[in-house]
Short mmCIF file of C-alpha atoms in Angstrom, two decimals:
data_model
loop_
_atom_site.label_atom_id
_atom_site.label_comp_id
_atom_site.label_asym_id
_atom_site.label_seq_id
_atom_site.Cartn_x
_atom_site.Cartn_y
_atom_site.Cartn_z
CA MET A 1 45.45 -22.68 12.24
CA GLU A 2 44.02 -22.10 15.35
CA LEU A 3 41.60 -18.99 16.43
CA SER A 4 42.62 -17.63 20.17
CA LYS A 5 40.41 -16.37 21.92
CA ARG A 6 40.61 -12.84 21.22
CA GLN A 7 40.13 -13.82 16.71
CA GLU A 8 37.49 -16.01 18.32
CA THR A 9 35.30 -12.94 20.32
CA ILE A 10 35.47 -11.15 17.12
CA LEU A 11 33.82 -13.26 14.99
CA GLU A 12 31.46 -13.07 17.11
CA ILE A 13 30.85 -10.20 16.54
CA VAL A 14 31.43 -9.70 12.82
CA LYS A 15 29.13 -12.82 11.96
CA LYS A 16 25.80 -10.81 14.59
CA GLU A 17 26.63 -7.76 13.66
CA GLY A 18 28.64 -7.11 10.30
CA PRO A 19 28.72 -5.53 8.05
CA ILE A 20 30.71 -3.15 10.94
CA THR A 21 34.03 -0.99 11.60
CA GLY A 22 37.21 -1.72 12.47
CA GLU A 23 37.36 0.90 14.65
CA GLN A 24 33.67 -0.57 15.86
CA ILE A 25 35.04 -3.64 16.55
CA ALA A 26 38.38 -1.40 18.66
CA GLU A 27 35.50 -0.16 20.81
CA ARG A 28 33.37 -3.01 21.70
CA LEU A 29 36.75 -5.04 22.58
CA ARG A 30 38.01 -1.73 24.76
CA LEU A 31 41.59 -2.30 22.08
CA THR A 32 42.93 -0.16 20.06
CA ARG A 33 42.58 -0.54 16.00
CA ALA A 34 46.23 -0.98 16.20
CA THR A 35 46.23 -3.35 19.36
CA LEU A 36 43.52 -5.86 16.19
CA ARG A 37 44.52 -5.12 12.93
CA PRO A 38 47.36 -8.58 13.43
CA ASP A 39 44.25 -10.64 14.52
CA MET A 40 42.33 -8.79 11.35
CA ALA A 41 44.68 -9.76 9.01
CA ILE A 42 44.28 -13.44 10.80
CA LEU A 43 41.33 -13.63 10.18
CA THR A 44 40.84 -11.59 6.41
CA MET A 45 43.69 -13.94 5.00
CA SER A 46 42.34 -16.79 6.65
CA GLY A 47 39.36 -16.57 4.29
CA MET A 48 37.05 -16.47 7.19
CA LEU A 49 36.30 -12.64 7.46
CA GLU A 50 35.59 -10.08 3.68
CA ALA A 51 36.93 -6.77 4.76
CA ARG A 52 34.78 -3.80 1.81
CA PRO A 53 36.11 -0.46 2.24
CA ARG A 54 34.31 2.19 3.78
CA VAL A 55 31.49 -0.42 4.43
CA GLY A 56 33.88 -3.02 6.50
CA TYR A 57 33.91 -6.60 7.99
CA PHE A 58 31.60 -9.26 7.02
CA TYR A 59 31.96 -12.94 8.31
CA SER A 60 31.96 -14.70 5.06
CA GLY A 61 30.88 -17.95 6.55
CA LYS A 62 34.14 -19.89 5.68
CA LYS A 63 34.53 -22.24 8.87
CA PRO A 64 38.32 -23.04 9.78
CA GLY A 65 37.45 -26.42 7.89
CA GLN A 66 36.76 -25.34 4.63
CA GLU A 67 40.57 -24.93 3.83
CA LEU A 68 41.31 -28.65 3.62
CA ALA A 69 37.54 -28.38 1.85
CA GLU A 70 38.59 -26.19 -1.25
CA LYS A 71 41.72 -28.13 -1.21
CA LEU A 72 39.87 -31.16 -1.93
CA HIS A 73 37.74 -29.76 -4.94
CA GLN A 74 40.61 -28.58 -6.93
CA ILE A 75 42.07 -31.61 -7.04
CA THR A 76 40.39 -33.33 -10.64
CA ILE A 77 39.86 -36.38 -11.68
CA ASN A 78 42.61 -36.38 -14.34
CA ASP A 79 44.52 -35.78 -11.77
CA ILE A 80 44.49 -38.97 -10.20
CA LYS A 81 43.44 -41.44 -12.63
CA SER A 82 44.34 -44.85 -13.80
CA VAL A 83 44.06 -46.58 -16.55
CA PRO A 84 40.92 -48.42 -17.11
CA VAL A 85 40.88 -51.90 -18.15
CA VAL A 86 38.55 -53.05 -20.29
CA VAL A 87 36.68 -56.31 -22.27
CA SER A 88 34.53 -56.87 -25.32
CA GLU A 89 31.18 -57.94 -24.42
CA GLN A 90 30.67 -60.76 -26.17
CA CYS A 91 34.58 -61.74 -23.71
CA THR A 92 33.52 -65.10 -21.81
CA VAL A 93 33.05 -65.43 -17.84
CA TYR A 94 35.81 -66.66 -17.18
CA ASP A 95 38.58 -64.49 -19.44
CA ALA A 96 37.04 -61.92 -17.62
CA VAL A 97 38.03 -63.58 -14.80
CA VAL A 98 41.46 -64.67 -15.88
CA THR A 99 41.99 -60.89 -16.51
CA MET A 100 40.28 -59.54 -13.60
CA PHE A 101 43.13 -61.46 -11.93
CA ILE A 102 46.41 -60.74 -14.43
CA GLU A 103 45.76 -56.88 -14.33
CA ASP A 104 44.95 -57.38 -10.92
CA VAL A 105 41.51 -54.48 -11.01
CA GLY A 106 38.19 -54.73 -9.20
CA THR A 107 36.05 -53.19 -12.01
CA MET A 108 36.48 -53.51 -15.34
CA PHE A 109 34.31 -51.32 -18.49
CA VAL A 110 32.52 -52.88 -21.71
CA VAL A 111 33.73 -51.48 -24.01
CA ARG A 112 31.75 -51.26 -27.73
CA GLU A 113 34.46 -50.27 -30.80
CA GLY A 114 36.69 -47.02 -30.36
CA GLY A 115 36.68 -47.98 -26.65
CA LEU A 116 32.88 -46.87 -25.85
CA LEU A 117 31.57 -47.45 -23.25
CA GLU A 118 28.69 -50.41 -22.48
CA GLY A 119 29.07 -51.32 -19.16
CA VAL A 120 30.64 -52.25 -16.30
CA ILE A 121 31.92 -55.71 -14.40
CA SER A 122 33.15 -56.26 -11.08
CA ARG A 123 34.50 -58.53 -8.66
CA LYS A 124 31.05 -58.59 -6.63
CA ASP A 125 29.22 -59.85 -9.80
CA LEU A 126 31.79 -62.30 -11.30
CA LEU A 127 31.32 -63.98 -7.83
CA LYS A 128 27.85 -64.00 -8.43
CA THR A 129 28.13 -65.61 -11.55
CA THR A 130 30.74 -68.50 -11.11
CA LEU A 131 28.02 -69.06 -7.69
CA GLY A 132 24.89 -70.22 -9.86
CA GLY A 133 25.78 -73.11 -11.81
CA GLN A 134 26.62 -71.20 -14.90
CA ASP A 135 28.52 -72.84 -17.54
CA ILE A 136 30.84 -69.89 -17.16
CA HIS A 137 33.49 -70.92 -20.58
CA LYS A 138 30.55 -69.87 -22.57
CA LEU A 139 28.41 -66.95 -21.05
CA PRO A 140 29.72 -63.95 -22.83
CA VAL A 141 29.76 -61.28 -19.59
CA GLY A 142 27.95 -58.67 -21.73
CA VAL A 143 24.88 -60.78 -19.96
CA ILE A 144 25.70 -60.54 -16.48
CA MET A 145 27.25 -56.89 -16.37
CA THR A 146 25.73 -53.86 -15.46
CA ARG A 147 24.19 -51.94 -18.82
CA MET A 148 24.23 -48.96 -19.84
CA PRO A 149 22.51 -46.03 -18.49
CA ASN A 150 22.51 -47.42 -15.13
CA VAL A 151 26.01 -47.06 -15.32
CA VAL A 152 27.25 -44.57 -12.76
CA TYR A 153 30.61 -42.86 -13.97
CA VAL A 154 32.36 -39.64 -14.02
CA GLU A 155 33.82 -36.70 -16.43
CA SER A 156 37.45 -36.32 -16.58
CA ASP A 157 37.48 -33.03 -15.76
CA ALA A 158 34.74 -33.83 -12.91
CA SER A 159 36.89 -32.86 -8.85
CA VAL A 160 38.04 -35.79 -6.96
CA LEU A 161 35.46 -35.09 -4.46
CA GLU A 162 32.35 -35.67 -6.38
CA ALA A 163 34.35 -38.62 -7.84
CA ALA A 164 34.25 -40.02 -4.50
CA ARG A 165 31.03 -38.97 -3.34
CA LYS A 166 29.63 -41.36 -6.32
CA LEU A 167 31.12 -43.83 -4.74
CA ILE A 168 29.72 -43.62 -1.90
CA THR A 169 26.57 -43.07 -2.69
CA HIS A 170 26.10 -45.35 -5.64
CA GLU A 171 28.18 -48.26 -3.82
CA VAL A 172 30.20 -49.02 -5.95
CA ASP A 173 33.94 -49.61 -5.39
CA ALA A 174 35.39 -47.93 -9.52
CA LEU A 175 33.43 -45.94 -11.88
CA PRO A 176 34.38 -45.40 -15.26
CA VAL A 177 35.91 -41.77 -15.94
CA VAL A 178 34.58 -41.01 -19.33
CA ARG A 179 34.48 -38.29 -22.64
CA GLN A 180 31.69 -37.72 -24.13
CA VAL A 181 32.20 -37.68 -28.00
CA LYS A 182 29.64 -37.66 -30.61
CA GLY A 183 27.85 -41.02 -32.16
CA LYS A 184 26.20 -41.25 -34.37
CA ASP A 185 22.63 -38.61 -35.26
CA ASP A 186 24.04 -36.83 -33.12
CA HIS A 187 23.44 -39.19 -29.81
CA LYS A 188 25.44 -38.61 -27.91
CA ASP A 189 28.84 -41.33 -26.66
CA LEU A 190 31.15 -41.96 -23.65
CA GLU A 191 34.96 -42.66 -24.68
CA VAL A 192 35.97 -44.14 -22.10
CA VAL A 193 39.10 -43.01 -20.47
CA GLY A 194 40.64 -43.84 -17.24
CA ARG A 195 39.24 -45.65 -14.26
CA PHE A 196 38.73 -43.56 -10.13
CA SER A 197 39.04 -46.33 -7.46
CA LYS A 198 38.46 -45.99 -3.34
CA THR A 199 41.72 -47.40 -4.29
CA ASN A 200 42.62 -43.37 -6.17
CA VAL A 201 41.05 -41.73 -2.75
CA THR A 202 43.20 -43.85 -0.13
CA ARG A 203 46.33 -43.05 -1.65
CA LEU A 204 45.44 -39.17 -2.44
CA PHE A 205 44.57 -39.61 1.22
CA VAL A 206 47.82 -40.52 2.06
CA GLU A 207 49.56 -38.33 0.13
CA LEU A 208 47.51 -35.55 1.59
CA GLY A 209 47.80 -36.39 5.06
CA GLU A 210 52.44 -36.98 3.87
CA GLY A 211 52.28 -32.89 3.09
CA ALA A 212 52.35 -34.26 -0.74
CA TYR A 213 49.42 -31.65 -2.04
CA MET B 1 45.36 -20.40 3.62
CA GLU B 2 47.12 -18.60 0.42
CA LEU B 3 50.05 -15.78 1.29
CA SER B 4 50.92 -12.27 -0.51
CA LYS B 5 54.45 -12.25 -2.44
CA ARG B 6 56.15 -10.82 0.81
CA GLN B 7 55.00 -13.45 3.04
CA GLU B 8 56.71 -15.48 0.33
CA THR B 9 59.59 -12.77 0.18
CA ILE B 10 60.23 -13.16 4.80
CA LEU B 11 59.89 -16.74 4.69
CA GLU B 12 62.20 -17.23 2.07
CA ILE B 13 64.83 -14.71 4.16
CA VAL B 14 63.78 -16.58 7.34
CA LYS B 15 64.36 -19.58 5.49
CA LYS B 16 67.63 -18.95 4.72
CA GLU B 17 69.11 -16.94 7.85
CA GLY B 18 66.59 -18.00 10.76
CA PRO B 19 66.72 -17.21 13.51
CA ILE B 20 66.83 -13.34 12.81
CA THR B 21 64.92 -10.42 14.54
CA GLY B 22 61.08 -8.63 13.42
CA GLU B 23 64.06 -5.16 13.03
CA GLN B 24 65.75 -6.76 10.04
CA ILE B 25 63.76 -8.18 8.14
CA ALA B 26 61.89 -5.22 7.74
CA GLU B 27 65.48 -3.95 6.90
CA ARG B 28 66.12 -5.88 4.89
CA LEU B 29 62.05 -4.65 3.27
CA ARG B 30 63.00 -1.85 3.28
CA LEU B 31 59.96 -1.44 6.00
CA THR B 32 58.51 -0.15 8.75
CA ARG B 33 58.16 -3.08 11.94
CA ALA B 34 54.63 -1.82 11.72
CA THR B 35 53.85 -2.06 8.12
CA LEU B 36 54.66 -5.83 8.42
CA ARG B 37 53.07 -6.60 11.56
CA PRO B 38 50.33 -7.71 10.40
CA ASP B 39 53.11 -10.05 8.36
CA MET B 40 55.15 -11.71 11.05
CA ALA B 41 51.43 -12.60 12.99
CA ILE B 42 49.96 -14.61 9.75
CA LEU B 43 53.15 -16.20 9.04
CA THR B 44 53.86 -17.11 13.59
CA MET B 45 49.74 -18.38 14.15
CA SER B 46 49.90 -20.77 10.93
CA GLY B 47 53.04 -22.31 12.36
CA MET B 48 55.37 -21.78 9.95
CA LEU B 49 56.74 -19.18 11.51
CA GLU B 50 58.13 -19.49 14.86
CA ALA B 51 59.23 -16.83 17.53
CA ARG B 52 61.03 -16.93 20.56
CA PRO B 53 61.92 -13.72 22.44
CA ARG B 54 65.45 -12.48 22.40
CA VAL B 55 66.24 -14.75 19.09
CA GLY B 56 64.07 -14.28 17.09
CA TYR B 57 62.07 -15.53 13.82
CA PHE B 58 62.92 -18.98 12.67
CA TYR B 59 61.27 -21.65 9.74
CA SER B 60 59.36 -24.51 11.89
CA GLY B 61 60.06 -26.10 8.78
CA LYS B 62 55.91 -26.52 7.91
CA LYS B 63 54.42 -26.25 4.79
CA PRO B 64 51.09 -24.63 3.94
CA GLY B 65 50.05 -27.58 3.84
CA GLN B 66 51.16 -28.93 6.70
CA GLU B 67 47.99 -28.40 8.58
CA LEU B 68 45.74 -30.52 6.58
CA ALA B 69 48.03 -33.49 6.69
CA GLU B 70 47.80 -32.80 10.94
CA LYS B 71 44.06 -33.26 10.98
CA LEU B 72 44.58 -35.73 8.87
CA HIS B 73 46.69 -37.52 11.55
CA GLN B 74 44.58 -36.56 14.24
CA ILE B 75 42.07 -38.95 13.79
CA THR B 76 41.46 -41.99 14.92
CA ILE B 77 39.96 -45.03 13.46
CA ASN B 78 37.90 -45.87 16.31
CA ASP B 79 36.64 -42.02 14.95
CA ILE B 80 35.56 -44.24 12.16
CA LYS B 81 35.91 -48.40 12.22
CA SER B 82 33.19 -50.57 10.53
CA VAL B 83 31.96 -53.79 12.43
CA PRO B 84 33.73 -56.78 11.01
CA VAL B 85 32.02 -59.41 9.73
CA VAL B 86 33.29 -62.81 11.62
CA VAL B 87 32.80 -66.67 10.24
CA SER B 88 35.14 -69.06 12.21
CA GLU B 89 37.26 -71.31 10.02
CA GLN B 90 35.73 -74.77 9.57
CA CYS B 91 32.73 -72.15 7.81
CA THR B 92 32.29 -73.84 4.41
CA VAL B 93 33.60 -71.29 1.20
CA TYR B 94 29.79 -71.46 0.11
CA ASP B 95 28.60 -69.77 3.03
CA ALA B 96 31.01 -67.10 3.53
CA VAL B 97 30.18 -66.65 -0.10
CA VAL B 98 27.01 -66.53 1.14
CA THR B 99 28.20 -64.75 4.24
CA MET B 100 29.66 -62.05 2.60
CA PHE B 101 26.71 -60.61 -0.18
CA ILE B 102 24.24 -60.91 2.62
CA GLU B 103 26.30 -58.42 4.51
CA ASP B 104 27.84 -56.63 1.26
CA VAL B 105 31.44 -56.20 2.43
CA GLY B 106 34.16 -57.59 0.32
CA THR B 107 36.41 -58.57 3.34
CA MET B 108 35.37 -61.33 6.33
CA PHE B 109 37.71 -62.15 9.31
CA VAL B 110 37.98 -65.55 10.34
CA VAL B 111 37.88 -65.83 13.90
CA ARG B 112 38.08 -68.45 16.97
CA GLU B 113 36.85 -68.37 20.26
CA GLY B 114 36.44 -64.91 21.98
CA GLY B 115 36.54 -63.54 18.44
CA LEU B 116 40.47 -63.86 18.45
CA LEU B 117 42.05 -63.27 15.00
CA GLU B 118 43.05 -66.26 12.38
CA GLY B 119 42.50 -65.29 8.96
CA VAL B 120 41.39 -62.64 6.37
CA ILE B 121 39.03 -63.88 3.63
CA SER B 122 38.53 -61.65 0.89
CA ARG B 123 36.63 -62.16 -2.66
CA LYS B 124 38.94 -62.37 -4.31
CA ASP B 125 40.63 -64.66 -2.46
CA LEU B 126 36.89 -66.55 -3.15
CA LEU B 127 36.66 -65.63 -6.61
CA LYS B 128 40.09 -67.33 -7.02
CA THR B 129 37.88 -70.91 -5.41
CA THR B 130 35.71 -71.29 -7.12
CA LEU B 131 37.06 -71.48 -10.32
CA GLY B 132 39.68 -73.57 -8.72
CA GLY B 133 36.73 -76.95 -9.41
CA GLN B 134 37.25 -77.69 -6.60
CA ASP B 135 33.70 -78.88 -3.13
CA ILE B 136 33.42 -75.46 -2.68
CA HIS B 137 30.49 -77.10 -0.46
CA LYS B 138 32.86 -78.44 1.61
CA LEU B 139 35.93 -76.90 1.42
CA PRO B 140 36.28 -74.81 4.82
CA VAL B 141 37.09 -71.42 4.94
CA GLY B 142 40.41 -72.06 6.77
CA VAL B 143 42.07 -74.06 3.61
CA ILE B 144 41.83 -70.77 1.62
CA MET B 145 42.50 -67.36 3.67
CA THR B 146 45.28 -65.84 4.37
CA ARG B 147 46.38 -66.99 8.26
CA MET B 148 48.49 -65.06 10.66
CA PRO B 149 51.17 -64.08 11.55
CA ASN B 150 51.22 -62.70 7.89
CA VAL B 151 47.46 -61.16 8.28
CA VAL B 152 48.23 -56.99 8.22
CA TYR B 153 45.68 -55.00 10.49
CA VAL B 154 45.63 -52.50 12.63
CA GLU B 155 45.34 -51.26 16.16
CA SER B 156 42.18 -49.46 17.04
CA ASP B 157 43.84 -46.08 18.87
CA ALA B 158 46.24 -45.59 15.08
CA SER B 159 45.67 -42.21 12.91
CA VAL B 160 42.94 -43.18 10.07
CA LEU B 161 47.09 -42.08 8.25
CA GLU B 162 48.78 -44.84 9.11
CA ALA B 163 45.81 -47.42 8.28
CA ALA B 164 45.51 -46.13 4.70
CA ARG B 165 49.41 -46.39 4.37
CA LYS B 166 48.95 -49.86 5.26
CA LEU B 167 45.80 -50.26 2.97
CA ILE B 168 47.88 -49.03 0.00
CA THR B 169 51.32 -50.63 0.54
CA HIS B 170 49.95 -53.79 1.36
CA GLU B 171 47.44 -53.48 -1.63
CA VAL B 172 44.05 -54.36 0.18
CA ASP B 173 40.46 -53.38 0.35
CA ALA B 174 40.18 -53.84 4.67
CA LEU B 175 42.35 -54.54 7.50
CA PRO B 176 40.93 -55.75 11.27
CA VAL B 177 40.80 -53.41 13.59
CA VAL B 178 42.63 -55.48 17.02
CA ARG B 179 43.03 -54.98 20.49
CA GLN B 180 45.85 -57.07 22.14
CA VAL B 181 44.85 -59.65 24.80
CA LYS B 182 46.69 -61.56 27.06
CA GLY B 183 46.39 -65.03 26.03
CA LYS B 184 48.21 -68.47 27.87
CA ASP B 185 51.45 -68.42 28.82
CA ASP B 186 51.57 -64.50 28.43
CA HIS B 187 50.98 -65.01 24.51
CA LYS B 188 49.68 -62.04 23.25
CA ASP B 189 46.79 -62.47 21.13
CA LEU B 190 44.43 -60.01 19.10
CA GLU B 191 41.01 -59.14 19.58
CA VAL B 192 38.93 -58.56 16.48
CA VAL B 193 36.75 -54.58 17.30
CA GLY B 194 36.17 -52.99 13.88
CA ARG B 195 36.37 -53.48 10.23
CA PHE B 196 38.80 -50.75 8.44
CA SER B 197 38.44 -50.84 4.78
CA LYS B 198 38.81 -48.35 1.77
CA THR B 199 35.80 -47.13 1.75
CA ASN B 200 35.73 -45.42 4.79
CA VAL B 201 38.84 -44.17 3.98
CA THR B 202 36.74 -42.62 0.89
CA ARG B 203 34.07 -41.37 3.53
CA LEU B 204 36.34 -40.16 5.51
CA PHE B 205 37.19 -38.19 2.18
CA VAL B 206 33.75 -37.04 0.99
CA GLU B 207 33.37 -35.60 4.19
CA LEU B 208 36.28 -33.37 5.07
CA GLY B 209 35.39 -32.22 1.17
CA GLU B 210 32.56 -31.12 3.41
CA GLY B 211 33.48 -29.66 5.89
CA ALA B 212 32.25 -31.90 8.02
CA TYR B 213 36.19 -31.81 10.32
#
């Protein structure tokens, strides 16, 4: 939505002097209130201005791009997550690589009974290990994985934006999507319920661009 | 921007019967034109309805989410591309893996003199090769790379949306960003000028969500 020059001016006035009544704004611009009505409607309905009876208009602090930002906040991981690919800690590095190729993923999660998160293993970890000269037919992934509590994860009711930020901040390609479950002695365990990767973000981006949301 | 129930109704009327005058819409709703004015302003300024003098209002076909879609179309690769990491065709697989770790990228481009695109090599290609039992200290990347014309690339003035769509459609993590140059005998060559990956999309997504665009 593009603002007209008059709307920009109104926004500036309210920003500086709000709360301010419609009458006062009209006076400033030497226009009638009736002339301004459509502009005021646009500015309040888009959320840029807020109006309170008997107080006047004030600036909400929302930028025009904010609508987009809010939309991105509303989409949750649950809406777009993928199925997780998991292996056990005893799985050999060789078998893990084979699984990775069969499933065509870049990151796998290492779990114990009940699908509880133990660690994460990436294509990068595996590549490093295959170079290392160790016997990958015997080496278990448990030795080379990133282990809890050093795993970056996301809960399934988080927003996509929060998860995308984690991918960038922690420089990882994918996150396990988890659900907290109560373990022994009130210890909290994390059950792996999904996978969230840069591919999910990219696919969502394309769908947003095609107007699917 | 959320539409009110009345605005939704107006949209429906115009969709079915447009072009239709403001007077006719007012009659349908048993309201005065003055009452409708703010609603009509909202609908035209957001681009959902278009108005033509002496003809009336008609439906533009734009959905409320379209604003977002248009914004995504406007951002070009040039705005957000990364620096490309390149190797020559004679580079050994071992050296390529080392370069990949040093530069911390998932995809590298194979170029000949002048930075002209010959092929692409991914973490996945390298992982497959290190498993294969060949002597990676001798094997050149030229043997295992994806070679032109099978490389998916994008030109630097393309929209981010177009490039993101290519990443999804062709199931690759990154694309070389290229510029066409005239080679021998009018043959067109592609000079590598950047790298565009799912990381770029994810970072842009975060920035959009934070209202940076």
